[in-house]
mmCIF file of C-alpha atoms in Angstrom:
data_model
loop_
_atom_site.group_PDB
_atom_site.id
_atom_site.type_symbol
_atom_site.label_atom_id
_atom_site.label_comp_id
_atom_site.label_asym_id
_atom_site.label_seq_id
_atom_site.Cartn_x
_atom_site.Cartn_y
_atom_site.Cartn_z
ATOM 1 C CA UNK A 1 0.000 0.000 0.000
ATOM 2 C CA UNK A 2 1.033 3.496 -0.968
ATOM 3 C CA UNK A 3 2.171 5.986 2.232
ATOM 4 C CA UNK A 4 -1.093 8.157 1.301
ATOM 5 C CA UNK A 5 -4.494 7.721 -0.639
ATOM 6 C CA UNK A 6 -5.253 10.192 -3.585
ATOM 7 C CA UNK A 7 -8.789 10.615 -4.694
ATOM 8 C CA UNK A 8 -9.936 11.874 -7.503
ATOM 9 C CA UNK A 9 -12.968 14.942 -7.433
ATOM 10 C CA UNK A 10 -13.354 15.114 -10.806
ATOM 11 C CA UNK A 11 -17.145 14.408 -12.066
ATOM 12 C CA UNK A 12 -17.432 11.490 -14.715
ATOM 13 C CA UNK A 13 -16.843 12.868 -18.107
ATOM 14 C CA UNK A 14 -13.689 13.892 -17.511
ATOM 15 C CA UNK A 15 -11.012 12.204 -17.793
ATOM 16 C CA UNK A 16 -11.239 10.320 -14.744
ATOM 17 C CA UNK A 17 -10.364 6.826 -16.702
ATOM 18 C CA UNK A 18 -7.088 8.051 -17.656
ATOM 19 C CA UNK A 19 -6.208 9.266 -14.880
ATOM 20 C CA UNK A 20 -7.118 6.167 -12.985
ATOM 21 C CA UNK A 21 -4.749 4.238 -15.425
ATOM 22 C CA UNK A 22 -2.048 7.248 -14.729
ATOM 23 C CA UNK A 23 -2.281 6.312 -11.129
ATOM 24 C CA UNK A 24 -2.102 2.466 -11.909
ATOM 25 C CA UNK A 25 1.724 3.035 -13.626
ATOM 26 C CA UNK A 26 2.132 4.853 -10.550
ATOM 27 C CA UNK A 27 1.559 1.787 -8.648
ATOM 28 C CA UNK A 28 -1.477 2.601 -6.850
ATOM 29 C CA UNK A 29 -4.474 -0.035 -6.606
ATOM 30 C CA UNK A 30 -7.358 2.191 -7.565
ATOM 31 C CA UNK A 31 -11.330 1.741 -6.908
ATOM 32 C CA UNK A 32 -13.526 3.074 -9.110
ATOM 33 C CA UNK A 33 -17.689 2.531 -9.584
ATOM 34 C CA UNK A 34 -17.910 -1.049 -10.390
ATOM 35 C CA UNK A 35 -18.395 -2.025 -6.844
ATOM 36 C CA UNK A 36 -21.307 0.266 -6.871
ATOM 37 C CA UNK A 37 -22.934 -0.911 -9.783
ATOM 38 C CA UNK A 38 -25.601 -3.080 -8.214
ATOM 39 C CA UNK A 39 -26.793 0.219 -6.569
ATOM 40 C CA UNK A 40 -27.863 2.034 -9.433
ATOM 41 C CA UNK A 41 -30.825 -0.002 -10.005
ATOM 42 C CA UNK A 42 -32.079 -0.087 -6.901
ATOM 43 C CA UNK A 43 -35.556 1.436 -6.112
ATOM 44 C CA UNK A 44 -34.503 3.547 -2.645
ATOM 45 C CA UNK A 45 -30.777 4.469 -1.978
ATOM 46 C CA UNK A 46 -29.344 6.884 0.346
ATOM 47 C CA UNK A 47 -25.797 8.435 0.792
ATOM 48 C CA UNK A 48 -25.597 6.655 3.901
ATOM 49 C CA UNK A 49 -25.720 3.100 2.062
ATOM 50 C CA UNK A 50 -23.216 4.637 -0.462
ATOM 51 C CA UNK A 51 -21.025 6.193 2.085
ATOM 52 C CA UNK A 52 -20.640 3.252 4.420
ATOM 53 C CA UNK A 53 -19.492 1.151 1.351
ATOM 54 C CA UNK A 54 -16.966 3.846 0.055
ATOM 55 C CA UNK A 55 -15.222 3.904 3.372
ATOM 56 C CA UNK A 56 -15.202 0.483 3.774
ATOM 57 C CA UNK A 57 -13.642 0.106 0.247
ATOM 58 C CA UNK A 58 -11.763 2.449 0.597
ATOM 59 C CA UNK A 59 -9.403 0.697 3.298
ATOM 60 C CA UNK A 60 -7.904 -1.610 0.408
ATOM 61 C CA UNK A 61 -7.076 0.361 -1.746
ATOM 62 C CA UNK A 62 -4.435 3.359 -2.592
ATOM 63 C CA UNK A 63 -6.682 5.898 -4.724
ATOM 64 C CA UNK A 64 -10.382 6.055 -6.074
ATOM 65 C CA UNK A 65 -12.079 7.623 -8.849
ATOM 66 C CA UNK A 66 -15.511 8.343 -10.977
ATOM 67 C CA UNK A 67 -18.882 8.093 -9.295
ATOM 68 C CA UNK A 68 -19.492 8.460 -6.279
ATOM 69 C CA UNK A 69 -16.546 9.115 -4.693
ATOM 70 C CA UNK A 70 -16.302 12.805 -5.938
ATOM 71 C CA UNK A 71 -19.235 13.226 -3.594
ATOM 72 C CA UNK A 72 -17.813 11.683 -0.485
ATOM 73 C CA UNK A 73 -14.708 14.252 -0.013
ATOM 74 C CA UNK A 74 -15.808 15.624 3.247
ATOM 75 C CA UNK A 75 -15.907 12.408 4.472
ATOM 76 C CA UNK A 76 -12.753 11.140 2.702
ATOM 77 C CA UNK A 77 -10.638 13.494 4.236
ATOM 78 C CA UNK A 78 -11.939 12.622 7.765
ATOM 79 C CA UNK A 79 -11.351 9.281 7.390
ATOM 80 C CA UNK A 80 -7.468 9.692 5.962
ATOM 81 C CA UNK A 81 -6.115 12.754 7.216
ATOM 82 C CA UNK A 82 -3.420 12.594 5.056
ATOM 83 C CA UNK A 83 -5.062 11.681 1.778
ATOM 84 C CA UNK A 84 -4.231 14.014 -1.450
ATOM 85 C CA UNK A 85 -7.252 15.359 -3.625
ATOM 86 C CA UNK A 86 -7.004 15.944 -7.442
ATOM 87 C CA UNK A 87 -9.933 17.993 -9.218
ATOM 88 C CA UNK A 88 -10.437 17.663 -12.841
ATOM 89 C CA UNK A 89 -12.075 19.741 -14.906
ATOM 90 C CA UNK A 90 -13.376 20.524 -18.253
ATOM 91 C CA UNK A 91 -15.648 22.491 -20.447
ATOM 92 C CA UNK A 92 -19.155 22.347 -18.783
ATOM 93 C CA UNK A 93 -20.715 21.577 -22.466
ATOM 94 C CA UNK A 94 -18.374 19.156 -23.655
ATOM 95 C CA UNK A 95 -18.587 17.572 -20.049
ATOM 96 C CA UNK A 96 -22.626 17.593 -20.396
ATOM 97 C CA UNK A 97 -22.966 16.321 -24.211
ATOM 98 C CA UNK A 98 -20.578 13.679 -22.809
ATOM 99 C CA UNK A 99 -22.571 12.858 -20.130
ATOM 100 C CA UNK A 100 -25.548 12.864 -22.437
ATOM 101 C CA UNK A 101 -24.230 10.922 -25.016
ATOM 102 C CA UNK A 102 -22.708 7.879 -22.513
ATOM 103 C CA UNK A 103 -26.200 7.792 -20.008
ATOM 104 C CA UNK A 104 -28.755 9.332 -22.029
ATOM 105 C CA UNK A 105 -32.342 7.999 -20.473
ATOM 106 C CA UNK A 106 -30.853 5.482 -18.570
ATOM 107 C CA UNK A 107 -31.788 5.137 -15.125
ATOM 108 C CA UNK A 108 -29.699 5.479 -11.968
ATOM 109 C CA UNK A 109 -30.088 5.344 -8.594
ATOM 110 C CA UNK A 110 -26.760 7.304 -7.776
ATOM 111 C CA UNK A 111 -26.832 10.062 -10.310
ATOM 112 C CA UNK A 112 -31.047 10.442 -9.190
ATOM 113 C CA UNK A 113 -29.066 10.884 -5.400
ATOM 114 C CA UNK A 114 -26.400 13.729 -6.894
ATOM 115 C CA UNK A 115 -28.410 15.626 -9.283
ATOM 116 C CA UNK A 116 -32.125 14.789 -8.076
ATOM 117 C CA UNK A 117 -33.076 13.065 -11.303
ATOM 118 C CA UNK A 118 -31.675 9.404 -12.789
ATOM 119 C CA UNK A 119 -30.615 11.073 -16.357
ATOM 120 C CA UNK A 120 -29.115 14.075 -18.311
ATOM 121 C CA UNK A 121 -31.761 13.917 -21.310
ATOM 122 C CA UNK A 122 -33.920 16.130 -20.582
ATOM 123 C CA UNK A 123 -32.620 17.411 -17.114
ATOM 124 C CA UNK A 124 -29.125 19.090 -18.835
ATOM 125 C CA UNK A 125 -29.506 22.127 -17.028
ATOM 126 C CA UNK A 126 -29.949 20.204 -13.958
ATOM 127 C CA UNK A 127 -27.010 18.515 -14.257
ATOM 128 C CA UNK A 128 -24.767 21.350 -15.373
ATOM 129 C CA UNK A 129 -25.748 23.166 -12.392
ATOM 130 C CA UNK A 130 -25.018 20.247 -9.976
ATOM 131 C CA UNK A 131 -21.758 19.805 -11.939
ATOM 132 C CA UNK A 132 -20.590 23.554 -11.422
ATOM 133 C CA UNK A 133 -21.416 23.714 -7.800
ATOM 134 C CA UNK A 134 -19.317 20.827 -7.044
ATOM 135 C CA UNK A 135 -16.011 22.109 -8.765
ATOM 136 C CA UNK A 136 -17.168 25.404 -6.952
ATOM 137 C CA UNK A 137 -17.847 23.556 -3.351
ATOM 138 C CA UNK A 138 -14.529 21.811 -3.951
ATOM 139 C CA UNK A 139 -12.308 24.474 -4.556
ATOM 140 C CA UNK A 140 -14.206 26.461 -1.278
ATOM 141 C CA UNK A 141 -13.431 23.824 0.803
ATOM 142 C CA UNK A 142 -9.713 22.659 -0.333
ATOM 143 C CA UNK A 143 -8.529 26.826 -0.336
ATOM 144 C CA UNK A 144 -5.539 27.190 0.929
ATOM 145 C CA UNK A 145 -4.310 23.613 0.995
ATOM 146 C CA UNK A 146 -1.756 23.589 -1.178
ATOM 147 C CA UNK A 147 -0.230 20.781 -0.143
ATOM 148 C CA UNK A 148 -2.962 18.156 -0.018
ATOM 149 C CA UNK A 149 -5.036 19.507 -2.919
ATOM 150 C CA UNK A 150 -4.460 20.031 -6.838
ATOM 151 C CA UNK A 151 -7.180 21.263 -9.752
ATOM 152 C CA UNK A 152 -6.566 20.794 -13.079
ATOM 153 C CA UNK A 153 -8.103 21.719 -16.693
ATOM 154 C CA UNK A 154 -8.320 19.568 -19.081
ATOM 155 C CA UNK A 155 -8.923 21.998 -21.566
ATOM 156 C CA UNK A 156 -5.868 24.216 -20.708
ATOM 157 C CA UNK A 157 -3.616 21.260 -20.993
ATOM 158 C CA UNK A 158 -3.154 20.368 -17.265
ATOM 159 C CA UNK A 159 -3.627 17.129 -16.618
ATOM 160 C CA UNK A 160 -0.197 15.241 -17.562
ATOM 161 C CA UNK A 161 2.392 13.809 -15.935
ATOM 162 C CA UNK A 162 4.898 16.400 -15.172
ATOM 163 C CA UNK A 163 1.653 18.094 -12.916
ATOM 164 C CA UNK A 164 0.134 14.806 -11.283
ATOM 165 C CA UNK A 165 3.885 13.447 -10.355
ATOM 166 C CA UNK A 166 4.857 16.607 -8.881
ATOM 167 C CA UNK A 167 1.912 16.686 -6.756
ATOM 168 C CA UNK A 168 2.266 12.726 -5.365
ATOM 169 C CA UNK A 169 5.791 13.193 -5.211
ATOM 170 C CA UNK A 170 6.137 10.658 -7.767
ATOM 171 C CA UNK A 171 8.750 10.084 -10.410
ATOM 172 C CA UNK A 172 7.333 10.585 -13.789
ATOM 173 C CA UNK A 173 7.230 7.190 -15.876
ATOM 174 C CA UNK A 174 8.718 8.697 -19.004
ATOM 175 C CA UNK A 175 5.703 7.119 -21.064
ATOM 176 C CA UNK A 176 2.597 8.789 -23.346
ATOM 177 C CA UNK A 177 -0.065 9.908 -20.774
ATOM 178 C CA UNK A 178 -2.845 7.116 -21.072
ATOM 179 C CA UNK A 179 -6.447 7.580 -22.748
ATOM 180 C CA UNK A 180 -8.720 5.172 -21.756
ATOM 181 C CA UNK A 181 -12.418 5.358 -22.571
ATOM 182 C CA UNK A 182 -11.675 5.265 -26.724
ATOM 183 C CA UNK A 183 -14.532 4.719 -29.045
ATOM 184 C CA UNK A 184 -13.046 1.006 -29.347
ATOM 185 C CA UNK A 185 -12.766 0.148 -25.406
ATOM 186 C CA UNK A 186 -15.944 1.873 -24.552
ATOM 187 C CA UNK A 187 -17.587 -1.357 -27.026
ATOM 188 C CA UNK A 188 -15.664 -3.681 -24.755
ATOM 189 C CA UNK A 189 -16.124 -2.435 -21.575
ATOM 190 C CA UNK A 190 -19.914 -2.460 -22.623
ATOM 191 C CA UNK A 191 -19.362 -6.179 -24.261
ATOM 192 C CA UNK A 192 -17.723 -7.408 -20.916
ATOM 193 C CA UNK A 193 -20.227 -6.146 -18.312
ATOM 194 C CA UNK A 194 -23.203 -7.342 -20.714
ATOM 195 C CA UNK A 195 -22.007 -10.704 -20.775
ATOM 196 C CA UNK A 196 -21.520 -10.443 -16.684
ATOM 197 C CA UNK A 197 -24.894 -9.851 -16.352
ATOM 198 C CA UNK A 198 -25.982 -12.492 -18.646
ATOM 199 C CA UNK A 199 -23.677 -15.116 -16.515
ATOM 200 C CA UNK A 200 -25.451 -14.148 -13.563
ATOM 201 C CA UNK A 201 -21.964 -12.746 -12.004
ATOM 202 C CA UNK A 202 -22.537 -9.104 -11.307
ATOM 203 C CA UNK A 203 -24.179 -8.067 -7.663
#
């Protein structure tokens, strides 16, 4: 295990795949949403139920990322004083037609908990608002933390490794900064959790 957890704030949509797979050549074991996955469908959820599990999941691993754990800050940095935060950022409407394009009308019981309705279609304004007061609530809370928090804009370039490694205190790899989430792995990711379900091996 790593010295420190690092979480990452950054909403879905933006860029939190790569950076999970940044963090993996690091060598840190990093959670992301798939052990949450049999919440989404389920008809009553509440943050305590999603809470609990983060901070019990939390104890294996080094780092976490995507939904929900940009939510659970607050009570991330209780729990591990001496965690490091990274915010990512991005456009607001190429973050929402991402989100848009990727959940559409689907259903789910964690994204009806953060932005008080299961989908973007339909609800975009919704969401962008929900999406802009958490960078803003972020930022509030981290100010003057220098040490143990980092944002960065994907649009102005910022996320790389010279920035990340210099804020873990990591030596940089000397490799292309990963992109997960392609057209092509985004078909097998879908493929692979499809066929889970039909196996009867998710939950």
């Amino acid at each position: 295990m790593k010295p420190r957890k690092v979480f990452c704030l950054g909403f879905q949509k933006t860029g939190t795949s790569s950076v999970g797979l940044a963090l993996k050549t690091l060598g840190y074991s990093v959670a992301s949403y798939y052990p949450f996955r049999d919440l989404a469908s389920k008809d009553t959820l509440t943050w305590d139920e999603v809470t609990d599990r983060a901070l019990s999941i939390a104890e294996s691993y080094d780092a976490a990322k995507d939904t929900p754990w940009p939510l659970l800050y607050r009570e991330l940095d209780a729990a591990f004083p001496n965690a490091r935060f990274i915010l990512i950022t991005r456009n607001r409407d190429a973050w929402i037609n991402s989100a848009v394009k990727d959940f559409a009308h689907h259903p789910n019981a964690i994204h009806n908990l953060i932005y008080d309705c299961p989908y973007p279609v339909g609800h975009e304004d919704t969401w962008l608002a929900r999406y802009d007061r958490h960078n803003a609530e972020v930022k509030a809370y981290f100010a003057n933390r220098p040490d143990d928090f980092i944002s960065l804009d994907m649009n102005q370039g910022e996320v790389n490794w010279d920035n990340l490694c210099r804020f873990l205190d990591e030596p940089d790899p000397g490799i292309a900064w990963p992109h997960a989430n392609t057209h092509r792995t985004k078909r097998l990711k879908m493929k692979y959790y499809k066929m889970k379900r039909w196996l009867g091996l998710e939950g």
